[in-house]
Amino acid sequence: MSYGTPSAGLISILVIYLVLSRPGRGSIGRNIRGPPSPSWIFGETLTPSHHLLLTALNYTGHMLQLMLPPTYGHYEFDWQKLYGPAYRLKGCFGQDRLMFSDPVSLQSILNSSHFAFGPTLENFLYLLFDDKSLVQVNGSAPS
């Protein structure tokens, strides 16, 4: 029995894993502090808690905390006090998400030539405004 093909497959999987998980690879915001994430898959978990004789769900995780807060901005303002105007959150499958609450940094990020709009946003803007509108023009002055 030949073990050449399974061995080659196992070696290639190992090489791909080592290349993708090497140190130094990752997002720019990896060194930015943020709240710890309790779950890798969804960036959230649900834990039961008892409050005023009612069984409620205590949302402990970034995505559900942002979508279902007890009051508007409850978690965001706490995180802003702890970590400053820029902090890192975990999204689904461990993706890093950056949260900015400083308008000057948002302006410099969104207006820089290094920020590229994704194809989904470009298609949405094209359908909404047409490609000759000022909202859609990127780069030099419109013609």
CSV table of C-alpha atoms in Angstrom, one decimal:
chain,number,residue,atom,x,y,z
A,1,MET,CA,0.0,0.0,0.0
A,2,SER,CA,1.3,3.4,-1.0
A,3,TYR,CA,1.3,6.2,1.5
A,4,GLY,CA,2.5,8.9,-0.9
A,5,THR,CA,-0.8,10.6,-1.6
A,6,PRO,CA,-2.0,10.8,2.0
A,7,SER,CA,1.4,11.9,3.2
A,8,ALA,CA,1.5,14.7,0.6
A,9,GLY,CA,-2.0,15.8,1.6
A,10,LEU,CA,-1.1,15.9,5.3
A,11,ILE,CA,2.1,17.8,4.6
A,12,SER,CA,0.3,20.3,2.4
A,13,ILE,CA,-2.4,20.9,5.1
A,14,LEU,CA,0.4,21.4,7.7
A,15,VAL,CA,2.2,23.9,5.5
A,16,ILE,CA,-1.0,25.8,4.8
A,17,TYR,CA,-1.8,25.9,8.5
A,18,LEU,CA,1.7,27.1,9.4
A,19,VAL,CA,1.6,29.8,6.7
A,20,LEU,CA,-1.8,31.1,7.8
A,21,SER,CA,-1.1,31.0,11.5
A,22,ARG,CA,2.4,32.5,11.5
A,23,PRO,CA,3.2,35.3,13.9
A,24,GLY,CA,3.0,38.9,12.6
A,25,ARG,CA,0.1,38.0,10.3
A,26,GLY,CA,-3.2,39.7,11.0
A,27,SER,CA,-5.0,42.9,11.3
A,28,ILE,CA,-3.5,46.3,12.0
A,29,GLY,CA,-5.7,46.6,15.1
A,30,ARG,CA,-4.3,43.6,16.8
A,31,ASN,CA,-2.4,45.7,19.3
A,32,ILE,CA,-5.4,47.9,20.2
A,33,ARG,CA,-7.0,47.0,23.5
A,34,GLY,CA,-10.6,45.9,23.8
A,35,PRO,CA,-13.0,43.9,25.9
A,36,PRO,CA,-12.4,40.1,26.0
A,37,SER,CA,-14.6,37.9,23.9
A,38,PRO,CA,-16.3,34.9,25.5
A,39,SER,CA,-17.0,33.1,22.2
A,40,TRP,CA,-15.1,32.5,19.0
A,41,ILE,CA,-17.9,31.5,16.7
A,42,PHE,CA,-20.4,34.3,17.2
A,43,GLY,CA,-18.4,36.7,19.3
A,44,GLU,CA,-21.1,36.2,21.8
A,45,THR,CA,-22.8,33.7,24.2
A,46,LEU,CA,-26.1,33.7,26.1
A,47,THR,CA,-26.2,32.9,29.8
A,48,PRO,CA,-29.4,32.7,31.9
A,49,SER,CA,-29.7,35.0,34.8
A,50,HIS,CA,-32.5,35.7,37.3
A,51,HIS,CA,-33.7,39.3,37.6
A,52,LEU,CA,-36.8,40.4,39.6
A,53,LEU,CA,-38.1,36.9,39.7
A,54,LEU,CA,-38.1,36.7,35.9
A,55,THR,CA,-35.7,34.5,33.9
A,56,ALA,CA,-33.9,36.8,31.5
A,57,LEU,CA,-31.1,36.3,29.1
A,58,ASN,CA,-27.9,38.1,30.0
A,59,TYR,CA,-26.1,38.9,26.7
A,60,THR,CA,-22.4,38.5,27.2
A,61,GLY,CA,-20.6,39.1,24.0
A,62,HIS,CA,-19.8,41.8,21.6
A,63,MET,CA,-22.3,41.3,18.8
A,64,LEU,CA,-25.4,40.8,20.9
A,65,GLN,CA,-24.3,43.4,23.4
A,66,LEU,CA,-24.2,45.9,20.5
A,67,MET,CA,-27.5,44.8,19.0
A,68,LEU,CA,-29.5,44.3,22.2
A,69,PRO,CA,-28.3,46.6,24.9
A,70,PRO,CA,-30.5,47.4,28.0
A,71,THR,CA,-30.4,51.1,27.1
A,72,TYR,CA,-28.9,52.7,24.0
A,73,GLY,CA,-25.1,52.9,24.2
A,74,HIS,CA,-24.9,51.1,27.5
A,75,TYR,CA,-21.9,48.9,26.5
A,76,GLU,CA,-20.3,51.3,24.1
A,77,PHE,CA,-20.0,54.1,26.7
A,78,ASP,CA,-18.6,51.7,29.3
A,79,TRP,CA,-16.0,50.3,26.8
A,80,GLN,CA,-15.1,53.9,25.7
A,81,LYS,CA,-14.4,54.8,29.3
A,82,LEU,CA,-12.3,51.7,29.8
A,83,TYR,CA,-10.4,51.5,26.5
A,84,GLY,CA,-10.5,55.0,25.1
A,85,PRO,CA,-11.9,56.4,21.8
A,86,ALA,CA,-10.6,53.4,19.7
A,87,TYR,CA,-11.0,49.8,20.8
A,88,ARG,CA,-11.1,46.4,19.3
A,89,LEU,CA,-14.1,44.0,19.3
A,90,LYS,CA,-14.4,40.4,18.2
A,91,GLY,CA,-16.9,39.6,15.4
A,92,CYS,CA,-18.0,36.2,14.1
A,93,PHE,CA,-15.3,33.6,13.8
A,94,GLY,CA,-12.8,35.7,15.7
A,95,GLN,CA,-12.6,38.6,13.2
A,96,ASP,CA,-11.3,41.8,14.6
A,97,ARG,CA,-13.6,44.8,14.4
A,98,LEU,CA,-12.4,48.3,15.3
A,99,MET,CA,-14.8,50.8,17.0
A,100,PHE,CA,-13.9,54.5,16.7
A,101,SER,CA,-15.8,57.2,18.7
A,102,ASP,CA,-13.5,60.1,17.8
A,103,PRO,CA,-14.9,62.1,14.8
A,104,VAL,CA,-11.5,63.4,13.8
A,105,SER,CA,-10.0,59.9,13.5
A,106,LEU,CA,-13.1,58.8,11.5
A,107,GLN,CA,-12.7,61.7,9.1
A,108,SER,CA,-9.0,61.0,8.6
A,109,ILE,CA,-9.7,57.2,8.0
A,110,LEU,CA,-12.6,57.6,5.6
A,111,ASN,CA,-11.1,60.5,3.7
A,112,SER,CA,-7.7,59.0,3.2
A,113,SER,CA,-6.7,57.5,-0.1
A,114,HIS,CA,-5.7,54.3,1.7
A,115,PHE,CA,-9.3,53.5,2.7
A,116,ALA,CA,-10.9,51.4,-0.1
A,117,PHE,CA,-14.7,50.9,-0.3
A,118,GLY,CA,-15.7,47.3,-0.8
A,119,PRO,CA,-17.5,46.1,-3.8
A,120,THR,CA,-20.8,45.8,-1.9
A,121,LEU,CA,-20.7,49.4,-0.9
A,122,GLU,CA,-19.7,50.6,-4.4
A,123,ASN,CA,-22.6,48.6,-6.0
A,124,PHE,CA,-25.0,50.0,-3.4
A,125,LEU,CA,-23.8,53.6,-4.1
A,126,TYR,CA,-24.0,53.0,-7.9
A,127,LEU,CA,-27.6,51.7,-7.7
A,128,LEU,CA,-28.6,54.5,-5.4
A,129,PHE,CA,-26.8,57.5,-6.9
A,130,ASP,CA,-25.4,56.5,-10.4
A,131,ASP,CA,-21.6,56.4,-11.1
A,132,LYS,CA,-21.4,60.1,-12.1
A,133,SER,CA,-22.6,61.5,-8.7
A,134,LEU,CA,-20.2,63.1,-6.2
A,135,VAL,CA,-20.9,60.4,-3.7
A,136,GLN,CA,-19.5,57.8,-6.0
A,137,VAL,CA,-16.5,59.6,-7.4
A,138,ASN,CA,-13.1,58.5,-6.0
A,139,GLY,CA,-9.8,60.1,-6.7
A,140,SER,CA,-9.4,63.4,-8.6
A,141,ALA,CA,-12.1,66.0,-9.3
A,142,PRO,CA,-15.2,64.9,-11.3
A,143,SER,CA,-15.3,65.6,-15.0
